[in-house]
Amino acid sequence: MLLTGRDLLHEDDDQAALRALARQVAERELAPLAAHWDETGEWPAKSQAAIAQAGLYGIAVPEEHGGAGLGQVEVTIVLEELARACVNSAVTAQLTLNGPPRVLGHLGTPAMRERWLPRAASGEAVFCLGITEAEAGSAVQRMRAKVEPDGDGYRLNAYKNYSTQGHRADACLCWARFPNGEIGAVVVDMTSEGVGVAGTHRNMGLHGSTEAELTFDNVRIEPDEVLLDGSPGSFRTLLGHLNHERLGNAAMCLGAAQGALEHATRYLRERPAGSRRLADLQGLQWKVAEMATELEAARLLVYRAAHLAGPHESPPALETAMAKGKANMVARMVCDEAMQLHGGYGYSREFPVERAYRDVRGLSFGGGTVEVLKNYVGARIADGEAPHGPSWRSSH
Ligand SMILES: Cc1cc2nc3c(=O)[nH]c(=O)nc-3n(C[C@H](O)[C@H](O)[C@H](O)COP(=O)(O)OP(=O)(O)OC[C@H]3O[C@@H](n4cnc5c(N)ncnc54)[C@H](O)[C@@H]3O)c2cc1C
C-alpha cells in the first residue's frame, strides 16, 4: 500500500462523525473537570463514565465482544480529541483502546476474551500494564518478574513500578519470565489473593491517572490467564503490540499540544500590546508559525503510522518510533511556547497551558523514552531499512 498525502489526513464520513462525537464529549464533559483531577489527584471517574456513555471505549474491541471493531486511525482520532481537553482522562481511555484489551483482542484465548473484552467495550473494567521494574525500564531484558509452575497453572512473583492507574485497575497485563527464561505475559485479575498496591507516585503532572507500584506475591495464575507462555517469539510479539501504546501516546501529545496552541492563539488575539494586540507582533507570529508547522509534521507522522496498521496488525515499529519520538518533542516545545505566549499568566494554574506542559512531559517516558526510540530508529536506518514511502529504498 502506498499512502498519498491526501490519504494521511483524509477522514471519511464515519471518521469525521467519530471525531465530532469525541470532541463533544471532551469539551462538554472532560474540559470542565480537567483542572479538578489535576488539583486533587483523583482518578477521573466522571470522565471515564462520560467516555463510556458515549460508547468510545468499545471502538477497537471486536464486534463479537460488544465493540465496533474499528482500527488504529479511529483510535488515534479519539485520543487526540480527548487529550486536547484533558490528558488525564485520555490516558484512562488509552489503556483500554491501545492497552491490554487490544492485545487480548488479537491474541487472547476465547475464555480471556469473553471475560474481559465486553467489560472493556462498556468501560466497566479498568486496565493497566505491568512491564517496568526497579532495574528493568529501558533495559526490559533485566526483568525479574517470574512465573513458576503450580499444578496445571502457575504462580506469579513480581514487583512492578510505574504502572499507570494500576491502583484502580481490574486487570493487569503483566510481563514476566517463564521457566524457560523467556519473557511472556499473563492477565492478572487484580482482586486475586497476593496482589497489592505498594504506593502511587506523586508526579510533576498526570496527577489524575497516576502511576502505581504493584506487588504480586505468589499470585495463582490459571492456565487460561496465560497470554504468551514464553515460547519462542513471545517477547517479540509483546514488543510488536507495544506499538499500539506508543502510537496512542503520540496521539495524546498531538491533542494536548493542539489544545495549548489554541489557548495561546486565542490569548494573543485578546491581549493588547500598546495600541495593537499580541497577535499582531511578528516576533510572536514566528513562534506560532513554528509551533503549528512542527505540530503538523508530527501529525503527519502519527497518521501515517496509524494508516499503515492493518485491522488486525500492530502499527509498524519504525514509523511508530519516528512518530512517537517526534510527537513527544513537539508537544513539549509547543506547550512550553504556549505558556511563554501567555506571559506570567501562562505560569499560573488559572490557565490550562501549564497543566498541559506538565502532563505531556510525562508522556516522553511511558511506552519507551525518546532516547530509546532514537536508538531504534537510528540503528534500523543505519542498517539500510527504509520507512514507508517512495523516496526511500531499503538498503539505501
Ligand atoms: C507517566 C509515566 C507512565 C508510565 N506508564 C507505565 C505503565 O503503564 N507500565 C509500565 O510498565 N511502565 C510505565 N512507565 C515506565 C516507563 O516505561 C519507564 O519509565 C521507561 O521505560 C524508562 O525506564 P526507567 O524509568 O527505568 O529509566 P532508565 O531506563 O533507567 O533510563 C534513564 C535515562 O537513560 C536513558 N537511557 C536508558 N537506556 C538508554 C540507552 N540504551 N541509550 C540511550 N539512553 C538510554 C533513558 O532514555 C532515560 O532518559 C511509565 C512512566 C511514566 C513516567
Short mmCIF file of C-alpha atoms and ligand atoms in Angstrom, two decimals:
data_model
loop_
_atom_site.label_atom_id
_atom_site.label_comp_id
_atom_site.label_asym_id
_atom_site.label_seq_id
_atom_site.Cartn_x
_atom_site.Cartn_y
_atom_site.Cartn_z
CA MET A 1 0.00 0.00 0.00
CA LEU A 2 1.34 3.41 -0.95
CA LEU A 3 -0.18 6.27 1.02
CA THR A 4 -0.63 9.64 -0.61
CA GLY A 5 -0.53 12.95 1.24
CA ARG A 6 -4.29 13.23 0.82
CA ASP A 7 -4.91 9.85 2.44
CA LEU A 8 -2.97 10.83 5.53
CA LEU A 9 -5.36 13.41 6.90
CA HIS A 10 -8.47 12.48 4.94
CA GLU A 11 -11.40 11.36 7.10
CA ASP A 12 -14.41 9.58 5.69
CA ASP A 13 -17.89 10.47 6.96
CA ASP A 14 -17.81 7.91 9.77
CA GLN A 15 -14.40 9.07 10.97
CA ALA A 16 -15.48 12.72 10.85
CA ALA A 17 -18.58 11.84 12.89
CA LEU A 18 -16.42 9.98 15.41
CA ARG A 19 -14.13 13.00 15.77
CA ALA A 20 -17.15 15.25 16.28
CA LEU A 21 -18.51 12.92 18.97
CA ALA A 22 -15.16 12.68 20.79
CA ARG A 23 -14.79 16.47 20.64
CA GLN A 24 -18.27 16.97 22.05
CA VAL A 25 -17.57 14.60 24.96
CA ALA A 26 -14.19 16.24 25.54
CA GLU A 27 -15.49 19.80 25.53
CA ARG A 28 -18.73 19.23 27.42
CA GLU A 29 -17.73 16.58 29.94
CA LEU A 30 -13.94 16.40 30.22
CA ALA A 31 -12.74 20.01 29.95
CA PRO A 32 -14.80 21.37 32.90
CA LEU A 33 -13.22 18.80 35.26
CA ALA A 34 -9.68 18.72 33.86
CA ALA A 35 -8.28 21.13 36.48
CA HIS A 36 -10.08 19.22 39.24
CA TRP A 37 -8.32 15.92 38.51
CA ASP A 38 -5.03 17.76 38.33
CA GLU A 39 -5.51 19.62 41.60
CA THR A 40 -6.93 16.75 43.63
CA GLY A 41 -5.07 13.80 42.10
CA GLU A 42 -8.37 11.91 42.00
CA TRP A 43 -8.69 9.24 39.34
CA PRO A 44 -11.04 10.75 36.68
CA ALA A 45 -14.09 8.55 37.32
CA LYS A 46 -16.60 11.03 35.90
CA SER A 47 -14.60 11.34 32.68
CA GLN A 48 -14.48 7.58 32.45
CA ALA A 49 -18.26 7.42 32.82
CA ALA A 50 -18.75 10.08 30.11
CA ILE A 51 -16.39 8.33 27.68
CA ALA A 52 -18.19 5.04 28.39
CA GLN A 53 -21.61 6.64 27.95
CA ALA A 54 -20.58 7.86 24.50
CA GLY A 55 -19.54 4.31 23.57
CA LEU A 56 -15.94 5.33 22.90
CA TYR A 57 -14.26 2.56 24.93
CA GLY A 58 -15.60 -0.06 22.57
CA ILE A 59 -14.44 1.35 19.26
CA ALA A 60 -11.48 -1.04 18.85
CA VAL A 61 -12.97 -4.07 20.63
CA PRO A 62 -14.01 -6.79 18.14
CA GLU A 63 -17.70 -6.74 17.26
CA GLU A 64 -18.36 -10.23 18.62
CA HIS A 65 -17.40 -8.90 22.07
CA GLY A 66 -19.61 -5.83 22.00
CA GLY A 67 -17.32 -3.33 20.30
CA ALA A 68 -17.23 -1.62 16.92
CA GLY A 69 -14.07 -3.40 15.65
CA LEU A 70 -12.54 -0.19 14.30
CA GLY A 71 -8.84 0.35 13.69
CA GLN A 72 -5.87 2.47 14.66
CA VAL A 73 -6.92 5.59 12.74
CA GLU A 74 -10.18 5.81 14.68
CA VAL A 75 -8.38 5.23 17.98
CA THR A 76 -5.92 7.98 17.09
CA ILE A 77 -8.74 10.40 16.31
CA VAL A 78 -10.46 9.75 19.64
CA LEU A 79 -7.32 10.02 21.77
CA GLU A 80 -6.27 13.21 20.02
CA GLU A 81 -9.63 14.79 20.78
CA LEU A 82 -9.83 13.64 24.41
CA ALA A 83 -6.29 14.83 25.20
CA ARG A 84 -7.00 18.23 23.66
CA ALA A 85 -9.28 18.80 26.67
CA CYS A 86 -7.82 16.58 29.43
CA VAL A 87 -4.74 14.38 29.22
CA ASN A 88 -5.57 12.53 32.46
CA SER A 89 -8.89 11.40 31.03
CA ALA A 90 -7.33 10.47 27.70
CA VAL A 91 -4.78 8.28 29.49
CA THR A 92 -7.53 6.17 31.06
CA ALA A 93 -9.05 5.71 27.59
CA GLN A 94 -5.65 4.91 26.09
CA LEU A 95 -5.23 1.94 28.43
CA THR A 96 -8.41 0.40 27.08
CA LEU A 97 -8.12 1.49 23.45
CA ASN A 98 -4.44 0.61 23.00
CA GLY A 99 -3.64 -1.32 26.16
CA PRO A 100 -4.35 -4.86 27.35
CA PRO A 101 -7.75 -5.24 25.59
CA ARG A 102 -6.08 -4.62 22.24
CA VAL A 103 -3.59 -7.45 22.71
CA LEU A 104 -6.32 -9.70 24.13
CA GLY A 105 -8.41 -8.97 21.04
CA HIS A 106 -5.55 -10.15 18.84
CA LEU A 107 -4.06 -12.99 20.85
CA GLY A 108 -6.29 -13.83 23.81
CA THR A 109 -7.78 -17.25 24.40
CA PRO A 110 -11.58 -17.47 23.97
CA ALA A 111 -12.01 -17.55 27.77
CA MET A 112 -9.85 -14.47 28.24
CA ARG A 113 -11.64 -12.57 25.52
CA GLU A 114 -15.07 -13.46 26.85
CA ARG A 115 -14.09 -12.48 30.36
CA TRP A 116 -12.52 -9.09 29.67
CA LEU A 117 -13.48 -7.69 26.26
CA PRO A 118 -17.20 -6.99 26.84
CA ARG A 119 -16.24 -5.17 30.04
CA ALA A 120 -13.56 -3.25 28.12
CA ALA A 121 -16.07 -2.22 25.47
CA SER A 122 -18.58 -0.94 28.04
CA GLY A 123 -15.90 0.88 30.05
CA GLU A 124 -16.79 -1.21 33.10
CA ALA A 125 -13.29 -2.66 33.52
CA VAL A 126 -10.12 -0.63 34.02
CA PHE A 127 -6.78 -1.94 32.73
CA CYS A 128 -3.11 -1.46 33.48
CA LEU A 129 0.17 -2.64 32.08
CA GLY A 130 2.94 -4.10 34.27
CA ILE A 131 6.28 -4.05 32.46
CA THR A 132 8.63 -1.68 34.28
CA GLU A 133 10.56 -2.80 37.37
CA ALA A 134 13.15 -1.13 39.58
CA GLU A 135 16.02 -2.32 37.39
CA ALA A 136 14.13 -3.01 34.20
CA GLY A 137 12.89 0.15 32.49
CA SER A 138 14.53 0.77 29.13
CA ALA A 139 16.60 -2.33 29.89
CA VAL A 140 13.49 -4.51 29.84
CA GLN A 141 15.53 -7.68 29.43
CA ARG A 142 16.64 -7.29 33.07
CA MET A 143 13.09 -8.16 34.13
CA ARG A 144 12.94 -10.27 37.30
CA ALA A 145 9.20 -10.97 37.49
CA LYS A 146 8.72 -14.70 37.17
CA VAL A 147 6.04 -17.30 36.83
CA GLU A 148 6.69 -20.80 38.13
CA PRO A 149 4.67 -23.96 37.56
CA ASP A 150 1.95 -24.73 40.10
CA GLY A 151 -0.09 -27.80 39.17
CA ASP A 152 -1.88 -27.08 35.91
CA GLY A 153 -1.18 -23.33 36.24
CA TYR A 154 1.49 -21.00 37.58
CA ARG A 155 2.41 -18.72 40.49
CA LEU A 156 3.46 -15.13 39.75
CA ASN A 157 6.00 -13.26 41.85
CA ALA A 158 6.72 -9.72 40.72
CA TYR A 159 7.25 -6.13 41.71
CA LYS A 160 6.10 -3.71 39.02
CA ASN A 161 6.66 0.02 39.12
CA TYR A 162 5.12 2.92 37.23
CA SER A 163 2.01 1.06 36.23
CA THR A 164 -0.41 3.76 35.08
CA GLN A 165 -3.71 3.55 37.03
CA GLY A 166 -2.54 0.22 38.50
CA HIS A 167 -4.18 1.19 41.81
CA ARG A 168 -7.57 1.38 40.08
CA ALA A 169 -7.24 -1.47 37.61
CA ASP A 170 -9.40 -4.58 37.43
CA ALA A 171 -6.88 -6.42 35.26
CA CYS A 172 -3.16 -6.12 34.65
CA LEU A 173 -1.28 -7.40 31.64
CA CYS A 174 1.88 -8.39 33.45
CA TRP A 175 5.07 -9.28 31.59
CA ALA A 176 7.12 -11.96 33.37
CA ARG A 177 9.78 -14.57 32.82
CA PHE A 178 8.64 -18.15 32.27
CA PRO A 179 10.54 -21.24 33.47
CA ASN A 180 12.47 -21.41 30.18
CA GLY A 181 13.87 -17.93 30.97
CA GLU A 182 11.90 -16.19 28.21
CA ILE A 183 9.56 -13.24 28.71
CA GLY A 184 5.84 -13.84 28.20
CA ALA A 185 2.70 -12.29 29.71
CA VAL A 186 -0.20 -13.16 31.96
CA VAL A 187 -3.50 -11.40 32.60
CA VAL A 188 -3.94 -10.90 36.33
CA ASP A 189 -7.31 -10.33 37.94
CA MET A 190 -6.41 -7.57 40.39
CA THR A 191 -8.76 -8.97 43.03
CA SER A 192 -6.65 -12.15 43.21
CA GLU A 193 -5.07 -13.08 46.51
CA GLY A 194 -1.49 -11.80 46.70
CA VAL A 195 -1.96 -8.68 44.57
CA GLY A 196 -1.05 -5.45 46.37
CA VAL A 197 -0.58 -1.75 45.72
CA ALA A 198 2.62 -0.62 47.46
CA GLY A 199 2.07 3.04 46.62
CA THR A 200 1.41 5.66 43.98
CA HIS A 201 3.85 8.21 42.61
CA ARG A 202 3.50 11.95 43.18
CA ASN A 203 4.49 13.11 39.72
CA MET A 204 5.01 16.53 38.14
CA GLY A 205 1.89 16.02 36.02
CA LEU A 206 -0.68 13.38 35.07
CA HIS A 207 -1.93 13.62 38.66
CA GLY A 208 -5.29 12.04 37.93
CA SER A 209 -4.15 8.94 36.09
CA THR A 210 -1.13 8.36 38.37
CA GLU A 211 1.46 5.59 38.27
CA ALA A 212 1.35 2.80 40.88
CA GLU A 213 3.80 0.34 42.41
CA LEU A 214 2.29 -3.14 42.30
CA THR A 215 3.27 -6.29 44.14
CA PHE A 216 2.37 -9.81 43.07
CA ASP A 217 3.08 -12.22 45.88
CA ASN A 218 2.70 -15.85 44.84
CA VAL A 219 -0.42 -14.99 42.82
CA ARG A 220 -2.13 -18.04 41.34
CA ILE A 221 -2.32 -17.85 37.53
CA GLU A 222 -4.87 -20.17 35.94
CA PRO A 223 -3.99 -21.76 32.58
CA ASP A 224 -6.49 -19.54 30.77
CA GLU A 225 -4.84 -16.42 32.25
CA VAL A 226 -1.62 -17.06 30.31
CA LEU A 227 -1.48 -14.86 27.21
CA LEU A 228 2.01 -15.75 25.96
CA ASP A 229 3.92 -18.54 27.67
CA GLY A 230 7.46 -17.52 26.86
CA SER A 231 7.74 -19.88 23.90
CA PRO A 232 9.96 -18.58 21.06
CA GLY A 233 8.56 -15.36 19.62
CA SER A 234 6.54 -14.37 22.73
CA PHE A 235 8.74 -11.43 23.63
CA ARG A 236 8.90 -10.15 20.06
CA THR A 237 5.09 -10.38 19.82
CA LEU A 238 4.70 -8.35 23.02
CA LEU A 239 7.10 -5.71 21.75
CA GLY A 240 5.13 -5.53 18.50
CA HIS A 241 1.90 -4.88 20.39
CA LEU A 242 3.56 -2.10 22.36
CA ASN A 243 3.39 -0.08 19.14
CA HIS A 244 -0.33 0.44 19.82
CA GLU A 245 0.54 2.16 23.12
CA ARG A 246 3.32 4.14 21.51
CA LEU A 247 1.06 5.49 18.81
CA GLY A 248 -1.70 6.29 21.32
CA ASN A 249 0.83 8.16 23.42
CA ALA A 250 1.80 10.16 20.32
CA ALA A 251 -1.88 10.89 19.57
CA MET A 252 -2.33 12.28 23.10
CA CYS A 253 0.71 14.51 22.56
CA LEU A 254 -0.85 15.89 19.38
CA GLY A 255 -4.13 16.61 21.17
CA ALA A 256 -2.57 18.24 24.22
CA ALA A 257 -0.32 20.40 22.02
CA GLN A 258 -3.25 21.34 19.78
CA GLY A 259 -5.22 22.45 22.83
CA ALA A 260 -2.29 24.51 24.17
CA LEU A 261 -1.71 26.14 20.77
CA GLU A 262 -5.39 27.09 20.51
CA HIS A 263 -5.37 28.59 24.01
CA ALA A 264 -2.26 30.58 23.12
CA THR A 265 -3.53 32.00 19.84
CA ARG A 266 -6.83 32.96 21.48
CA TYR A 267 -4.89 34.77 24.17
CA LEU A 268 -2.73 36.57 21.58
CA ARG A 269 -5.87 37.89 19.88
CA GLU A 270 -7.38 39.11 23.15
CA ARG A 271 -4.36 40.65 24.85
CA PRO A 272 -3.49 44.28 23.99
CA ALA A 273 0.14 45.21 23.38
CA GLY A 274 0.15 49.01 23.41
CA SER A 275 -2.16 50.09 20.58
CA ARG A 276 -2.01 46.65 18.97
CA ARG A 277 -2.69 43.05 20.02
CA LEU A 278 -0.06 40.46 20.89
CA ALA A 279 -1.29 38.60 17.77
CA ASP A 280 0.00 41.49 15.61
CA LEU A 281 3.62 41.20 16.77
CA GLN A 282 5.76 39.47 14.19
CA GLY A 283 8.15 38.01 16.77
CA LEU A 284 5.23 36.14 18.33
CA GLN A 285 3.76 35.17 14.95
CA TRP A 286 7.07 33.44 14.20
CA LYS A 287 6.69 31.38 17.35
CA VAL A 288 3.15 30.44 16.29
CA ALA A 289 4.43 29.51 12.82
CA GLU A 290 7.00 27.14 14.29
CA MET A 291 4.54 25.61 16.76
CA ALA A 292 1.88 25.00 14.08
CA THR A 293 4.34 23.67 11.49
CA GLU A 294 6.05 21.27 13.89
CA LEU A 295 2.69 20.06 15.16
CA GLU A 296 1.52 19.37 11.61
CA ALA A 297 4.74 17.49 10.84
CA ALA A 298 4.23 15.29 13.91
CA ARG A 299 0.57 14.78 12.97
CA LEU A 300 1.53 13.51 9.50
CA LEU A 301 3.95 11.00 11.04
CA VAL A 302 1.35 9.80 13.55
CA TYR A 303 -1.42 9.35 10.97
CA ARG A 304 0.99 7.66 8.56
CA ALA A 305 1.79 5.02 11.17
CA ALA A 306 -1.91 4.70 12.07
CA HIS A 307 -2.93 4.19 8.42
CA LEU A 308 -0.20 1.59 7.95
CA ALA A 309 -1.55 -0.55 10.80
CA GLY A 310 -3.86 -3.18 9.40
CA PRO A 311 -7.13 -4.01 11.17
CA HIS A 312 -5.53 -6.99 12.89
CA GLU A 313 -1.91 -5.89 12.86
CA SER A 314 0.06 -3.60 15.09
CA PRO A 315 1.35 -0.28 13.75
CA PRO A 316 4.76 -0.66 12.08
CA ALA A 317 7.64 -0.34 14.53
CA LEU A 318 9.91 2.02 12.61
CA GLU A 319 7.25 4.53 11.57
CA THR A 320 5.69 4.38 15.06
CA ALA A 321 9.02 5.05 16.79
CA MET A 322 9.57 8.05 14.49
CA ALA A 323 6.05 9.32 15.19
CA LYS A 324 6.21 8.96 18.98
CA GLY A 325 9.67 10.49 19.30
CA LYS A 326 8.66 13.46 17.17
CA ALA A 327 5.26 13.93 18.83
CA ASN A 328 6.81 13.81 22.32
CA MET A 329 9.37 16.51 21.50
CA VAL A 330 6.96 18.70 19.54
CA ALA A 331 4.36 18.58 22.33
CA ARG A 332 7.00 19.64 24.85
CA MET A 333 8.05 22.58 22.65
CA VAL A 334 4.50 23.66 21.78
CA CYS A 335 3.25 23.57 25.38
CA ASP A 336 6.35 25.40 26.59
CA GLU A 337 5.93 28.16 23.99
CA ALA A 338 2.16 28.32 24.61
CA MET A 339 2.97 29.11 28.24
CA GLN A 340 5.52 31.74 27.16
CA LEU A 341 2.97 33.40 24.87
CA HIS A 342 0.67 33.87 27.87
CA GLY A 343 3.38 35.81 29.72
CA GLY A 344 3.35 35.42 33.50
CA TYR A 345 -0.26 34.21 33.40
CA GLY A 346 0.86 31.14 31.47
CA TYR A 347 2.77 30.04 34.55
CA SER A 348 -0.36 30.25 36.68
CA ARG A 349 -2.71 27.37 37.36
CA GLU A 350 -5.57 29.66 36.35
CA PHE A 351 -4.72 28.92 32.72
CA PRO A 352 -4.67 25.37 31.31
CA VAL A 353 -1.39 25.56 29.42
CA GLU A 354 0.87 24.93 32.41
CA ARG A 355 -1.10 21.71 33.11
CA ALA A 356 -0.63 20.57 29.51
CA TYR A 357 3.10 21.36 29.83
CA ARG A 358 3.40 19.14 32.93
CA ASP A 359 1.22 16.37 31.50
CA VAL A 360 2.95 16.00 28.13
CA ARG A 361 6.32 15.89 29.87
CA GLY A 362 5.32 12.55 31.40
CA LEU A 363 4.35 11.14 28.02
CA SER A 364 8.00 11.28 26.93
CA PHE A 365 8.78 8.38 29.32
CA GLY A 366 5.92 5.92 29.05
CA GLY A 367 6.00 3.38 26.20
CA GLY A 368 9.70 3.91 25.50
CA THR A 369 11.72 7.05 26.10
CA VAL A 370 12.67 9.44 23.32
CA GLU A 371 16.29 8.22 23.61
CA VAL A 372 15.38 4.55 23.30
CA LEU A 373 13.18 5.30 20.28
CA LYS A 374 16.05 7.18 18.67
CA ASN A 375 18.34 4.20 19.30
CA TYR A 376 15.86 2.02 17.46
CA VAL A 377 15.28 4.38 14.53
CA GLY A 378 18.98 5.16 14.16
CA ALA A 379 20.02 1.51 14.19
CA ARG A 380 17.37 0.49 11.63
CA ILE A 381 18.10 3.33 9.21
CA ALA A 382 21.87 2.90 9.57
CA ASP A 383 21.36 -0.77 8.75
CA GLY A 384 19.65 0.08 5.46
CA GLU A 385 15.99 -0.29 6.46
CA ALA A 386 13.62 2.23 4.90
CA PRO A 387 10.45 3.78 6.27
CA HIS A 388 7.33 3.65 4.13
CA GLY A 389 7.37 5.98 1.12
CA PRO A 390 8.67 6.26 -2.42
CA SER A 391 11.63 8.48 -1.55
CA TRP A 392 13.31 5.68 0.33
CA ARG A 393 14.54 2.35 -0.86
CA SER A 394 15.70 -0.36 1.51
CA SER A 395 19.48 -0.77 1.61
CA HIS A 396 19.65 2.92 0.61
C1 LIG B 1 3.97 8.91 33.14
C2 LIG B 1 4.56 7.54 33.03
C3 LIG B 1 3.73 6.47 32.74
C4 LIG B 1 4.25 5.18 32.67
N1 LIG B 1 3.40 4.11 32.47
C5 LIG B 1 3.87 2.86 32.55
C6 LIG B 1 2.99 1.75 32.52
O1 LIG B 1 1.76 1.91 32.43
N2 LIG B 1 3.50 0.49 32.64
C7 LIG B 1 4.85 0.29 32.75
O2 LIG B 1 5.26 -0.87 32.83
N3 LIG B 1 5.73 1.33 32.79
C8 LIG B 1 5.27 2.60 32.70
N4 LIG B 1 6.13 3.67 32.79
C9 LIG B 1 7.55 3.43 32.93
C10 LIG B 1 8.35 3.79 31.68
O3 LIG B 1 8.08 2.85 30.66
C11 LIG B 1 9.83 3.83 32.07
O4 LIG B 1 10.00 4.94 32.93
C12 LIG B 1 10.73 3.97 30.86
O5 LIG B 1 10.71 2.80 30.09
C13 LIG B 1 12.18 4.30 31.25
O6 LIG B 1 12.64 3.38 32.19
P1 LIG B 1 13.35 3.94 33.54
O7 LIG B 1 12.43 4.90 34.18
O8 LIG B 1 13.80 2.76 34.33
O9 LIG B 1 14.60 4.77 33.05
P2 LIG B 1 16.01 4.17 32.56
O10 LIG B 1 15.79 3.05 31.63
O11 LIG B 1 16.86 3.93 33.75
O12 LIG B 1 16.58 5.40 31.74
C14 LIG B 1 17.15 6.57 32.36
C15 LIG B 1 17.54 7.54 31.24
O13 LIG B 1 18.54 6.93 30.42
C16 LIG B 1 18.07 6.84 29.08
N5 LIG B 1 18.53 5.56 28.53
C17 LIG B 1 18.35 4.33 29.05
N6 LIG B 1 18.89 3.41 28.26
C18 LIG B 1 19.42 4.08 27.21
C19 LIG B 1 20.13 3.67 26.05
N7 LIG B 1 20.38 2.39 25.80
N8 LIG B 1 20.54 4.64 25.20
C20 LIG B 1 20.28 5.96 25.42
N9 LIG B 1 19.62 6.38 26.51
C21 LIG B 1 19.19 5.45 27.38
C22 LIG B 1 16.57 6.92 29.17
O14 LIG B 1 16.01 7.42 27.96
C23 LIG B 1 16.38 7.87 30.31
O15 LIG B 1 16.49 9.19 29.86
C24 LIG B 1 5.64 4.97 32.86
C25 LIG B 1 6.46 6.06 33.14
C26 LIG B 1 5.94 7.32 33.25
C27 LIG B 1 6.84 8.48 33.63
#
